[in-house]
Coordinates of C-alpha atoms and ligand atoms in Angstrom, one line a residue:
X1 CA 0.0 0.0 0.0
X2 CA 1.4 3.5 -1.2
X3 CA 1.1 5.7 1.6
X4 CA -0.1 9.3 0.1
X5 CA -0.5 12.9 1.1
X6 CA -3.9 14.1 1.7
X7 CA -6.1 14.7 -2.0
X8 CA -6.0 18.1 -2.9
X9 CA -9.0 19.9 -2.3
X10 CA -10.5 20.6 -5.8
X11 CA -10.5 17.8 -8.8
X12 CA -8.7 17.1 -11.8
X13 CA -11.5 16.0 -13.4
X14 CA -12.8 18.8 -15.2
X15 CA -13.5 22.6 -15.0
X16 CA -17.5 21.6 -14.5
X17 CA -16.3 20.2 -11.6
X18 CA -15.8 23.6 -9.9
X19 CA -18.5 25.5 -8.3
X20 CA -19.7 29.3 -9.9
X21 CA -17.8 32.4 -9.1
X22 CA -19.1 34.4 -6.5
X23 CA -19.8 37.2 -8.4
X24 CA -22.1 34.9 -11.1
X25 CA -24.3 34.0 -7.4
X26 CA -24.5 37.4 -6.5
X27 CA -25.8 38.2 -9.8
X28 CA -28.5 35.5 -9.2
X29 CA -29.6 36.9 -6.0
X30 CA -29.8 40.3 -7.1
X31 CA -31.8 39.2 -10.4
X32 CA -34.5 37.2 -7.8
X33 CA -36.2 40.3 -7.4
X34 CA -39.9 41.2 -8.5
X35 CA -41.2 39.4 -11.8
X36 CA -39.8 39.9 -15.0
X37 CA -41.4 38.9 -17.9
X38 CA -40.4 35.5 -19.3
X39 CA -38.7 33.6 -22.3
X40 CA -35.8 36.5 -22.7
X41 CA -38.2 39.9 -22.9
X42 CA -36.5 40.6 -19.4
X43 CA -33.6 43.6 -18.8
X44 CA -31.2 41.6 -18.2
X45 CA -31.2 39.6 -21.4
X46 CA -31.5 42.5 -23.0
X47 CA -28.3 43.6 -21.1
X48 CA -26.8 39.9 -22.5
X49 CA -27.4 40.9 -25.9
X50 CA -25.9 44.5 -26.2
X51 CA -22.8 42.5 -23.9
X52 CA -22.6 40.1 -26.7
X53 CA -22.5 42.9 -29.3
X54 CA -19.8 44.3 -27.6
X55 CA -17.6 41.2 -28.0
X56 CA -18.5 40.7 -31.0
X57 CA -20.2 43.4 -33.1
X58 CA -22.9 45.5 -33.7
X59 CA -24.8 42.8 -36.2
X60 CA -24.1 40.2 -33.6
X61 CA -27.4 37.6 -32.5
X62 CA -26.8 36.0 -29.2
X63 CA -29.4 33.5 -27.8
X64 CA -28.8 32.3 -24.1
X65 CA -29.2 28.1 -23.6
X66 CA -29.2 25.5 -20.8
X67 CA -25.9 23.9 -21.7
X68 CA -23.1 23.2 -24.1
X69 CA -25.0 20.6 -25.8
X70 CA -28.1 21.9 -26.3
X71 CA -26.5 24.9 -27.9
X72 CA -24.6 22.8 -30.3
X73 CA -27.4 21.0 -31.3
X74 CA -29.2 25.1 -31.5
X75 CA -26.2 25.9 -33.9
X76 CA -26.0 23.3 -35.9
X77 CA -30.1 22.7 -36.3
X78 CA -30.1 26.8 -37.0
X79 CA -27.9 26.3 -40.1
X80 CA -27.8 22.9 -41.5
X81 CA -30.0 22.5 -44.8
X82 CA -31.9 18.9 -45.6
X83 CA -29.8 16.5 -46.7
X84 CA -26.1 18.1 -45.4
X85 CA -24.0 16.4 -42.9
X86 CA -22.1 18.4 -40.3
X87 CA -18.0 17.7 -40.4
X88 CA -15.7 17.9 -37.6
X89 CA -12.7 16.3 -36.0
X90 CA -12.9 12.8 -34.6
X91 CA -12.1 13.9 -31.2
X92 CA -14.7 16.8 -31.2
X93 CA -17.8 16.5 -28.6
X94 CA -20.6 16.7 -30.7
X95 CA -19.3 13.4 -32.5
X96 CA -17.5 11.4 -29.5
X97 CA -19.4 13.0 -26.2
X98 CA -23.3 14.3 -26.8
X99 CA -24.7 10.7 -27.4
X100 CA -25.6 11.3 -30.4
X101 CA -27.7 14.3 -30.0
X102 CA -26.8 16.0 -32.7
X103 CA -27.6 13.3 -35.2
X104 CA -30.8 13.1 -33.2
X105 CA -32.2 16.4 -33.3
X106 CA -30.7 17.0 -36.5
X107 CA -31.4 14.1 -38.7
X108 CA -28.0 14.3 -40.2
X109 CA -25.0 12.4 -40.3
X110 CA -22.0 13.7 -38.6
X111 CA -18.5 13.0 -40.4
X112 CA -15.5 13.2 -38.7
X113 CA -12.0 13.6 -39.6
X114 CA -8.8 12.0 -38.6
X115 CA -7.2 14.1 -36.3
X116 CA -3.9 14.1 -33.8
X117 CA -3.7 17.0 -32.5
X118 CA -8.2 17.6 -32.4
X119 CA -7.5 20.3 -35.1
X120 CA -9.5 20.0 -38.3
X121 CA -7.4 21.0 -41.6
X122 CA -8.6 23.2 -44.9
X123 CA -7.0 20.2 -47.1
X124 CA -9.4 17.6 -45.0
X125 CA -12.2 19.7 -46.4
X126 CA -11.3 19.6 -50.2
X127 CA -10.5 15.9 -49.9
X128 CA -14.2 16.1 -49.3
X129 CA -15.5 18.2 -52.1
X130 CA -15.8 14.8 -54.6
X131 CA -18.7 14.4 -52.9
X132 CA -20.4 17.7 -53.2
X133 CA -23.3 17.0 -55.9
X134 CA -24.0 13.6 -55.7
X135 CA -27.2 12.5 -54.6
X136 CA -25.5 9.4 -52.6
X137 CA -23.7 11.1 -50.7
X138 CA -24.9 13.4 -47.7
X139 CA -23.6 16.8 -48.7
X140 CA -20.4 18.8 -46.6
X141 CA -22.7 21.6 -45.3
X142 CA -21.7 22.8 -41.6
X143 CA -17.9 22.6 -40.4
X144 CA -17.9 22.7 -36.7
X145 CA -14.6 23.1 -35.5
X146 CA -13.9 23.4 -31.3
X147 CA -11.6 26.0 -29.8
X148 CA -10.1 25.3 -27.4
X149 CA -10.3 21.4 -28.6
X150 CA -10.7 18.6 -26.7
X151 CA -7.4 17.9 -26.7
X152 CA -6.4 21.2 -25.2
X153 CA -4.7 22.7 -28.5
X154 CA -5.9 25.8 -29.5
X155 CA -6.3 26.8 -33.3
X156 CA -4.4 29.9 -34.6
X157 CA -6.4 33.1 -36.1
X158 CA -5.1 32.2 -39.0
X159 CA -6.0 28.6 -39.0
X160 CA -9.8 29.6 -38.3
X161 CA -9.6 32.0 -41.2
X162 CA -8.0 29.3 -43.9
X163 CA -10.7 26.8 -42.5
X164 CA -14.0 29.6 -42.7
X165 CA -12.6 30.1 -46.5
X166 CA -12.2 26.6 -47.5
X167 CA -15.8 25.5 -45.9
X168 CA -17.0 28.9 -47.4
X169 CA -15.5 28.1 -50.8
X170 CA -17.5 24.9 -50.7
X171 CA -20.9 26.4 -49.7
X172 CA -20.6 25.6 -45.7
X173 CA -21.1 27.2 -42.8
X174 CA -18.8 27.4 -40.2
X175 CA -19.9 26.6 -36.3
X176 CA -17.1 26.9 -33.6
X177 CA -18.2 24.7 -30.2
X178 CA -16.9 27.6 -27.5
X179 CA -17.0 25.6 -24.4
X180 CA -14.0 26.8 -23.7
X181 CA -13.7 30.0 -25.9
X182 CA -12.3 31.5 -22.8
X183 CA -9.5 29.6 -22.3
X184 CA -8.3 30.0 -26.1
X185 CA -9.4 33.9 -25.6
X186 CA -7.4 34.2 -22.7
X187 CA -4.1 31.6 -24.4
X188 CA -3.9 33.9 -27.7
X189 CA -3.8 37.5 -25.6
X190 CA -6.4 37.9 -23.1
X191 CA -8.0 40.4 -25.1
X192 CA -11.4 40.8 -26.7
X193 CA -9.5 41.8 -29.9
X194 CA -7.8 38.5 -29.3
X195 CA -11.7 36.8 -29.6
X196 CA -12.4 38.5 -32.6
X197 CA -9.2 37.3 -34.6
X198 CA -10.4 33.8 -34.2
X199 CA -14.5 34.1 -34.4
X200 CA -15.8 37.3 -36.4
X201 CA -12.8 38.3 -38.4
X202 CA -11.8 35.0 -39.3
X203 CA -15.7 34.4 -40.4
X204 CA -16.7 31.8 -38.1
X205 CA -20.8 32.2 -38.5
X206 CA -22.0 30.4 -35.5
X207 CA -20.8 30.0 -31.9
X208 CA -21.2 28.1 -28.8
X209 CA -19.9 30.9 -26.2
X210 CA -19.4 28.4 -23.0
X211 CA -20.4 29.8 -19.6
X212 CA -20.4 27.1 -17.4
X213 CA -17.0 25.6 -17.8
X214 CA -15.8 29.3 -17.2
X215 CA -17.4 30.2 -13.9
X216 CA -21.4 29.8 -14.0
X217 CA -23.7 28.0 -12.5
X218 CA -25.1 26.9 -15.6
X219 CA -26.0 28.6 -18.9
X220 CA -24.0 29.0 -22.5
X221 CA -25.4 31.0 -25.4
X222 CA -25.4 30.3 -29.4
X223 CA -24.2 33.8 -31.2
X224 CA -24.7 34.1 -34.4
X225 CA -22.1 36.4 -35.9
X226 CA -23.7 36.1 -39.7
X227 CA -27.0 37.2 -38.8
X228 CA -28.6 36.7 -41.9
X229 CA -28.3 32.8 -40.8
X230 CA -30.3 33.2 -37.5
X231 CA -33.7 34.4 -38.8
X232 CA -35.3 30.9 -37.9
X233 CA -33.2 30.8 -34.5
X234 CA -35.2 31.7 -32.1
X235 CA -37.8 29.1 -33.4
X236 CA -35.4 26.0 -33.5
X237 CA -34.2 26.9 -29.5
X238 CA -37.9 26.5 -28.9
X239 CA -37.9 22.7 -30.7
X240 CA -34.3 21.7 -29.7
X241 CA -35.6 22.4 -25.6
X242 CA -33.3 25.4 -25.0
X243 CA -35.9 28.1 -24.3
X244 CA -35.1 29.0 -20.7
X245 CA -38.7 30.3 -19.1
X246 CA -36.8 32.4 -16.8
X247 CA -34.3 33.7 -19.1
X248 CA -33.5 36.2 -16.5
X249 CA -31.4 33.9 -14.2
X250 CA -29.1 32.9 -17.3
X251 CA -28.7 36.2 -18.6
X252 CA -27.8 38.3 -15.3
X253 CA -24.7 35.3 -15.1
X254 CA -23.4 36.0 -17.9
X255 CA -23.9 40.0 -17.6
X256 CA -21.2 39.1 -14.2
X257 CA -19.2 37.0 -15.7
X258 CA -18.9 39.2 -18.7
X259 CA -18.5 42.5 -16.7
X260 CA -15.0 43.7 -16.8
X261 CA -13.7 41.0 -18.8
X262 CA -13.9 38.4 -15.7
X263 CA -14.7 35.6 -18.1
X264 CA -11.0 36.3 -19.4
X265 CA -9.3 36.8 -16.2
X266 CA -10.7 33.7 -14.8
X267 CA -9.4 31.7 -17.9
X268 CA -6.1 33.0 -17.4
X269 CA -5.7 32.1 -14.3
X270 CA -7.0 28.6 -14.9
X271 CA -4.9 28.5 -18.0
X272 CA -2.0 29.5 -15.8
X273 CA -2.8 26.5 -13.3
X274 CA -2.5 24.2 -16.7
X275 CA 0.7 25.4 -17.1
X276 CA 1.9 25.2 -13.6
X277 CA 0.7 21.8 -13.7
X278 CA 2.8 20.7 -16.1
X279 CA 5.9 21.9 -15.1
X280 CA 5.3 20.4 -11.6
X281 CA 4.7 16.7 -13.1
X282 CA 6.4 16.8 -16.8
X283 CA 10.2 15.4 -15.1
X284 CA 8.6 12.8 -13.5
X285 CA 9.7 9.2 -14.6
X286 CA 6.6 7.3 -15.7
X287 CA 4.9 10.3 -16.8
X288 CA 5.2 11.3 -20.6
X289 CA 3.6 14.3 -22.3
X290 CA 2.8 15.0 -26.0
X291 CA 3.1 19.1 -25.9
X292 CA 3.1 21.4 -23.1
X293 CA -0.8 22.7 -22.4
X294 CA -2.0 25.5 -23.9
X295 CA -4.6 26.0 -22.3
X296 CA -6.1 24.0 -18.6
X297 CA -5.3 20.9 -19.3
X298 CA -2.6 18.1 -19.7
X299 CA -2.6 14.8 -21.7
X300 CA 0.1 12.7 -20.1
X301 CA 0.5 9.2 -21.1
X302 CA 0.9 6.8 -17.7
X303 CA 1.0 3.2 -16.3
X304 CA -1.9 1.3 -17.0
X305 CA -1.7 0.1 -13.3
X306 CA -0.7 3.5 -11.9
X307 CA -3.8 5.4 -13.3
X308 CA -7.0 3.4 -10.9
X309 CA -5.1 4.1 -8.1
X310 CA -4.4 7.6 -8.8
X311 CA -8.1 8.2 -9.9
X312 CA -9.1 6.6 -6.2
X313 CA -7.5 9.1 -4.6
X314 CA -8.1 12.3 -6.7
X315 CA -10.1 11.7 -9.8
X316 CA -9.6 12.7 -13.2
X317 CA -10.7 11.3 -16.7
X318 CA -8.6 8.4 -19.2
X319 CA -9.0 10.4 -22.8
X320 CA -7.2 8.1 -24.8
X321 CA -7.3 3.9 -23.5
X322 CA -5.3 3.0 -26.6
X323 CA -2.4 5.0 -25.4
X324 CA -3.0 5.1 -21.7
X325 CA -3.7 8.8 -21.9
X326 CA -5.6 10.5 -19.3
X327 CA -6.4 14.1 -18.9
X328 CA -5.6 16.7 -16.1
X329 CA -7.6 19.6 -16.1
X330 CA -7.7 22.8 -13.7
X331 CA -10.4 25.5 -13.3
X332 CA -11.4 28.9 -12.4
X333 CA -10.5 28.3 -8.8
X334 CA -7.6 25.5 -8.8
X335 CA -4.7 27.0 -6.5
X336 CA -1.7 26.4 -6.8
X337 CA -1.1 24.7 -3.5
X338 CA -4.1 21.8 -5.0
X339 CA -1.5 21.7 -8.2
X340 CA 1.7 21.3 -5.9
X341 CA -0.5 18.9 -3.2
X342 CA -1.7 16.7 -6.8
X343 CA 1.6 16.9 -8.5
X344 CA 3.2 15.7 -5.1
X345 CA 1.1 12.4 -4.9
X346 CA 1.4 12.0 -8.6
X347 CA 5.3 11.9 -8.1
X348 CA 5.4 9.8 -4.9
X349 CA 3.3 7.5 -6.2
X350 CA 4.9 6.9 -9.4
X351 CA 8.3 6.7 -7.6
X352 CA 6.9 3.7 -5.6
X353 CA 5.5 2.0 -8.6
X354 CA 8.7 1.9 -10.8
Ligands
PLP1 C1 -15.9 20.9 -26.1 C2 -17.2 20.7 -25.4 N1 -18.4 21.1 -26.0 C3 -19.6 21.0 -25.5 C4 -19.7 20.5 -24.2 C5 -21.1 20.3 -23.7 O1 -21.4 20.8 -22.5 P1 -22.7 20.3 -21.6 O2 -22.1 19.3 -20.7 O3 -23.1 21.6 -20.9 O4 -23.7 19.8 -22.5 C6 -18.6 20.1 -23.5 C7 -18.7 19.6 -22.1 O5 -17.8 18.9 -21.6 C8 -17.3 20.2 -24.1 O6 -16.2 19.8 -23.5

């Protein structure tokens, strides 16, 4: 038996697996006030929206959701035409984690694409172009690219931009799953200028903006950037089941989290536990990493018969069986002490084992 410190406090599961930032509960309690009128004609989701223009533009639609899925399956239901298919990376969520929602709701198939690093690329998308015209074939119509991905990588402006052109080029539309848009905003400058390079100037149409993972109780929002696709929006919300009767509650979260650019600091700072994380554990022998994070999280590769134990006495996620992958992930409030305390057991129990 490998005698170990005391688990740190918080998890290395996920960044769901913190709680809300105080600031996104105090905006709860102050919004639980009197009645507002339901279904979004409140103040404060009017407050949302103009906070959403000012991320992303005057022209800019934003519709406020129950979760990440929901608004994926929102985005992609919004845009898709009969007969398309939606294509994305193999590792991305709506393929691998939302249980086949997305087919579900949408009637369409979803194609993925080889990918090592969770990145889709623009030559990926003309290999696919034979296909365009045939009736056999379900057509290319959405691309839905994640950012950050689910491998922690984060896509370049100037990726985005070669991608929206390709899928554009073909006659798609462009969806970009944001569960963790802050984390990419915050890894490529911390800056809302920084969110534009990679969503509206590179011509993403349709995003997922993630709150939860980034300090809410609960709550992410589809913005549609090319308004001219979200004139049948606010009907398909209604029929995917993300119409939020008290809109209200949603909405004055994200006005908090949004206010003063907390959404980004928060990020950072979880980002920055990433990072911290790694440098703590990447020297250790049994322990092997693919690239350093850049964003919250860490992909090391690990003892098949190291990684139960470890999950028994702090839990975190396998991501990859084949290679004996797991993932590490901080959050809004990881410390540093729960990093040092998690790399510390990490190390002596490794050191044991070999
Ligand atoms: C990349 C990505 N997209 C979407 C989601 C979906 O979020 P939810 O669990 O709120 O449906 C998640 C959640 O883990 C995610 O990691």
């Amino acid at each position: 038996m490998i005698e170990l410190p005391p688990a740190p406090a918080c998890a290395f599961a996920s960044d769901n697996a913190a709680g809300a930032h105080p600031s996104v509960i105090d905006a709860i309690v102050r919004a639980n006030v009197g009645h507002q009128l339901a279904y979004g004609s409140d103040a404060h989701t009017a407050e949302a929206g103009a906070r959403f223009r000012d991320l992303f533009g005057p022209t800019a639609e934003s519709f406020l959701v129950w979760n990440g899925t929901g608004a994926n399956v929102m985005s992609l239901a919004t845009v898709i035409h009969p007969a398309e298919a939606v294509v994305c990376s193999e590792w991305a969520h709506i393929a691998v984690d939302e249980t086949g929602a997305p087919e579900r709701a949408l009637g369409a198939k979803v194609m993925t694409l080889p990918s090592v690093d969770g990145k889709v690329r623009p030559e990926q998308l003309d290999a696919l172009a034979h296909f365009i015209g045939d009736q056999h074939h379900a057509q290319p119509g959405v691309l839905s690219i994640t950012q950050s991905t689910e491998l922690g990588t984060v896509y370049t402006p100037d990726e985005v931009a070669a991608l929206c052109d390709t899928a554009h080029r073909l006659g798609m539309r462009v969806h970009l799953d944001g569960a963790r848009i802050a984390n990419a905003t915050a890894a490529l400058g911390g800056t809302i200028q920084a969110l534009r390079s990679f969503t509206v100037d590179a011509g993403v149409d349709v995003v997922s903006f993630g709150g939860t993972k980034a300090g809410l109780v609960g709550g992410e929002a589809v913005v549609f950037l090319n308004p001219a696709l979200a004139s049948r929006a606010k009907y398909v919300r209604k029929q995917v089941n993300q119409l939020p009767s008290k809109m209200r509650f949603i909405a004055a979260q994200f006005n908090a989290l949004l206010h003063d650019d907390l959404w980004i600091r928060l990020a950072e700072h979880s980002n920055a536990m990433g990072t911290r994380l790694y440098e703590a554990t990447r020297s250790i022998d049994g322990l092997s990493f693919d690239a350093a994070p850049q964003v919250n999280s860490v992909f090391p590769c690990l003892s098949p018969e190291a990684i139960v134990p470890l999950q028994e006495w702090c839990f975190f996620w396998n991501w990859n069986a084949a290679r004996d992958q797991v993932r590490w992930m901080t959050a809004w409030d990881t410390t540093p002490a729960d990093v040092d305390r998690f790399a510390e057991g990490v190390r002596i129990f490794l050191a044991e084992c070999n």
